[in-house]
Amino acid sequence: MAEHAIVGVDAGGTSTRCVVAALDGTVLGCGRAGGANQYSSPDPAASLRAALDEALTAAGGVRVVGSVFGMAGASEAGHARATETATRAWNALEMPGEPYVTDDICAAFAAGSVADQGTVLIAGTGAVAAYVRDGAVAWRCDGDGWLLGDEGSAVWIALRGLRAVLAALDGRGRPTALRERLAAALEVPPGERERIIEAVYPRHPAELGLLAPEVTAVAGEGDAVAREIVAGAADALLASLTVAAGERFGADPVVLAGSLLSEGPVADAVRAGIRARHGAVPLRASEGALGAAALALRWAGSSLAARSTLLRAGLPPAT
Amino acid sequence: MAEHAIVGVDAGGTSTRCVVAALDGTVLGCGRAGGANQYSSPDPAASLRAALDEALTAAGGVRVVGSVFGMAGASEAGHARATETATRAWNALEMPGEPYVTDDICAAFAAGSVADQGTVLIAGTGAVAAYVRDGAVAWRCDGDGWLLGDEGSAVWIALRGLRAVLAALDGRGRPTALRERLAAALEVPPGERERIIEAVYPRHPAELGLLAPEVTAVAGEGDAVAREIVAGAADALLASLTVAAGERFGADPVVLAGSLLSEGPVADAVRAGIRARHGAVPLRASEGALGAAALALRWAGSSLAARSTLLRAGLPPAT
């Protein structure tokens, strides 16, 4: 008889990852595909199906007894649509039962901690903090997108960097090394205000997050303007985290996820801030697909040890 | 023989206005048409031609001896294209000579003062400050658009109002009456974060400036959060103005233009700030088309009295 296994899926805007794991936490198979964000990806169900198919094929003959899909935009208003998309991919592969669909925020928390509840702070292109309980978001701060929020995110940092360059050029702001660095990244001559504006507006604002590493690098080199932007990002992220955690800060685990919080000056400042304000040491999230799989293991009745084994395993490198 | 006359045109994103005036400053005809912004309007040359045609027809048989077109986006990189568009409309009506094309910023200054040089602060949907000399922009601060600047503009105020509502809803910010007012303006129930986000993102950010009057109204009613936004807008506008004016602040005239600076709490705070910081009393700009016409009169050799007559006249109401 085939081995009992669970499935975990993490579906974001640019990629989808799927893990098949045994009930003892051993990774049996892994699959990757394009994005499956229901608002921005061309065919989310096809991406989910491709990642699932690859992981199940790699795992060989297993009997799936549970699954969790952590999907971007699956909270609140987007939940019904995300569930429909996930179910379509699931049924297309003739899988038994129904997938459990939750927010990718919950998968990120579960990728850093096996606790039932706690706080997660995610900062990459966007930024959100949430208090998570039993695989669901209990309270959420920010995550309001590039125009209305995502304070402290890569897009937020990049926009502040660009505004600082324009202010330096017209005399409103102080001189900054960002002037040369961001012009080079945009492939325009430094000091030409109009060329910067022309280079920025045709892009989708979410793409501008790619400029954030330039700002954090210049901050690391000591530029005062860039350092203030980085400090402001860390403050904004800490403020969201503090409100999301509420009175439980320090009692429950805190998980950090997203590219900005893995390393670099924003990650350093946020970690230092959490220690200073709350005496807590944050955990680092592993892959979101492992977090989704860990939730599936928990609901399949696996032990804490099995879930810890899974999270420590990591994903095999992409082939 | 037909009367000698000049033509002034103000071309913005949503409307184009044209004035034909005699050399003594008497308005002979007026024309209006849709927007003629070369970046956003569907057919700028057609709008220019329609407004010109209406004004010239109303003026009757005149001999045009000069013209000034104040066009949004006609500074720096956009100047060649704006000149080409204006010239096409001009030639289509078989007008003599060539139109003089300048930025609508210069037309706004000339609509408030007959001086050769001075500072203008414009705040409507966007925001810009500039030092103007002889009908050209000598130094410009901000005007960098809704994403990268326009600090203190209607869009800037609206975005801050919306962010304050979202922050109040998730606990990051203080309670504010903006919660009910902006939800009503967006036609969504108050208190529903997702509905606000869904209502905002499909709109073009420039449209969001229409929410600014809600923020200024709530500020006028004493709401602390809205008052801070209004004070921040006034501070940002004053900062741009101060840098643009430079050492000449208080010596040269200062002209205020744009819907936010005609009346209301932002206008009041900016006027008070100019008086307090620089002891100067700002002038209020008339219609931009009259400013463009005033520049044309100046270059046609008309007297200061003729230009003052023109600016005092105002435009006849639209029919």
XYZ file of C-alpha atoms in Angstrom, chain A residues 43-247:
205
model
C -3.527 31.110 -15.296
C -3.309 30.405 -11.554
C -5.051 27.001 -11.751
C -2.592 25.816 -14.414
C 0.386 26.868 -12.250
C -1.049 25.084 -9.227
C -1.698 21.958 -11.275
C 1.820 21.958 -12.768
C 3.509 22.325 -9.370
C 1.267 19.662 -7.815
C 1.823 17.266 -10.708
C 5.604 17.619 -10.531
C 5.722 17.076 -6.757
C 3.351 14.088 -6.794
C 5.246 12.451 -9.646
C 8.533 12.922 -7.780
C 6.992 11.448 -4.607
C 5.871 8.308 -6.449
C 2.850 6.302 -5.315
C 1.568 8.043 -2.188
C -1.869 8.233 -0.613
C -2.626 11.890 0.112
C -4.480 12.308 3.401
C -4.401 16.095 3.692
C -3.351 19.285 1.953
C -2.936 22.977 2.691
C -2.715 25.682 0.055
C -1.249 28.975 1.259
C -2.286 31.478 -1.389
C -1.532 35.173 -1.771
C -4.749 37.171 -1.570
C -6.772 34.300 -0.102
C -7.884 36.198 2.987
C -11.234 37.928 3.386
C -12.741 38.950 0.035
C -10.396 36.751 -2.008
C -11.006 33.493 -0.148
C -13.868 32.091 -2.194
C -12.091 32.667 -5.474
C -8.796 31.190 -4.223
C -10.638 28.105 -2.955
C -12.344 27.663 -6.301
C -9.009 27.917 -8.152
C -7.252 25.479 -5.821
C -10.132 22.999 -5.967
C -10.107 23.079 -9.761
C -6.399 22.191 -9.883
C -6.897 19.538 -7.207
C -9.792 17.868 -9.002
C -8.025 17.984 -12.356
C -5.414 15.628 -10.878
C -8.154 13.416 -9.418
C -6.913 13.945 -5.874
C -9.071 12.730 -2.997
C -10.989 15.132 -0.746
C -10.669 18.911 -0.864
C -7.685 21.216 -0.363
C -7.670 23.483 2.679
C -7.031 27.020 1.449
C -5.546 29.717 3.662
C -3.584 32.938 3.290
C 0.113 32.734 2.419
C 0.600 34.724 5.629
C -0.370 31.638 7.654
C 1.971 29.469 5.599
C 4.794 31.928 6.282
C 4.173 31.767 10.050
C 4.010 27.961 9.985
C 7.277 27.947 7.993
C 9.026 29.537 10.981
C 7.298 28.053 14.006
C 5.381 24.925 14.946
C 3.408 26.880 17.560
C -0.382 27.115 17.328
C -0.306 30.888 17.446
C 2.035 33.808 17.100
C 2.971 36.820 15.014
C 4.509 36.944 11.562
C 6.105 39.929 9.854
C 6.617 39.635 6.094
C 8.565 42.237 4.115
C 9.479 41.726 0.489
C 7.873 43.572 -2.422
C 4.972 44.211 -0.023
C 4.766 44.276 3.752
C 2.270 42.889 6.256
C 2.186 41.838 9.894
C -0.384 39.413 11.285
C -1.349 37.540 14.382
C -2.025 33.954 13.318
C -3.997 31.361 15.297
C -4.700 27.756 14.212
C -3.733 28.397 10.598
C -5.901 31.481 10.158
C -5.182 35.214 10.328
C -6.715 36.553 13.560
C -5.520 40.151 13.120
C -3.748 41.819 10.276
C -1.828 45.093 10.020
C -1.074 46.793 6.734
C -0.539 44.666 3.636
C -2.549 47.414 1.952
C -0.522 47.455 -1.263
C 2.010 49.772 -2.869
C -0.339 52.784 -3.108
C -2.100 52.687 0.251
C 0.412 50.991 2.536
C 2.973 48.196 2.580
C 4.995 50.510 4.803
C 8.601 49.426 5.093
C 8.403 47.158 2.027
C 10.836 47.118 -0.884
C 8.491 49.305 -2.954
C 8.112 51.742 -0.050
C 11.917 51.957 0.288
C 12.457 52.370 -3.446
C 9.865 55.150 -3.745
C 11.414 57.021 -0.823
C 14.827 56.648 -2.439
C 13.581 58.046 -5.736
C 11.799 60.943 -4.015
C 14.977 61.738 -2.097
C 16.922 61.898 -5.371
C 14.402 64.293 -6.949
C 14.342 66.440 -3.797
C 18.148 66.570 -3.800
C 18.121 67.651 -7.449
C 15.703 70.558 -7.001
C 17.103 71.758 -3.676
C 14.364 70.542 -1.333
C 16.498 67.708 0.000
C 20.063 67.021 1.051
C 22.713 65.647 -1.300
C 22.811 61.848 -1.344
C 24.773 59.084 -3.028
C 21.385 57.680 -4.059
C 21.497 60.190 -6.893
C 24.187 58.261 -8.758
C 23.125 54.783 -7.654
C 19.455 54.983 -8.556
C 20.194 56.747 -11.847
C 22.585 53.911 -12.733
C 19.977 51.309 -11.768
C 17.419 53.073 -13.967
C 20.026 53.390 -16.745
C 19.688 57.177 -16.996
C 22.358 59.853 -16.539
C 22.631 61.088 -12.936
C 21.249 64.543 -12.234
C 18.594 64.603 -14.938
C 15.271 64.957 -13.199
C 13.118 64.498 -16.295
C 14.928 61.317 -17.333
C 14.345 59.757 -13.916
C 10.636 60.597 -14.064
C 10.352 59.232 -17.590
C 12.074 56.006 -16.523
C 9.870 55.430 -13.485
C 6.289 56.170 -14.543
C 5.948 53.576 -17.340
C 6.860 50.758 -14.920
C 4.356 49.096 -12.643
C 5.062 50.479 -9.168
C 5.441 46.933 -7.764
C 8.473 46.483 -10.051
C 10.179 49.446 -8.395
C 10.845 47.195 -5.395
C 13.811 45.924 -7.401
C 15.512 49.260 -6.593
C 15.340 48.677 -2.828
C 18.653 46.750 -2.673
C 20.366 49.872 -4.091
C 18.945 51.959 -1.258
C 19.919 49.455 1.441
C 23.405 49.113 -0.090
C 23.919 52.903 -0.062
C 22.677 52.948 3.540
C 25.238 50.288 4.380
C 27.927 52.561 2.949
C 26.923 55.277 5.418
C 24.839 57.678 3.304
C 22.729 59.685 5.764
C 19.653 60.007 3.520
C 19.582 56.278 2.698
C 20.147 55.411 6.352
C 17.095 57.452 7.327
C 14.993 55.619 4.759
C 16.153 52.242 6.067
C 15.524 53.311 9.660
C 12.065 54.535 8.668
C 11.288 51.199 7.007
C 12.357 49.280 10.112
C 10.285 51.585 12.334
C 7.204 51.128 10.156
C 7.629 47.340 10.126
C 8.127 47.257 13.897
C 5.030 49.398 14.388
C 2.900 46.994 12.325
C 4.394 44.000 14.123
C 3.799 45.511 17.557
C 0.147 46.259 16.827
C -0.439 42.826 15.247
C 1.158 41.016 18.205
C -0.730 43.080 20.758
C -0.417 42.035 24.384
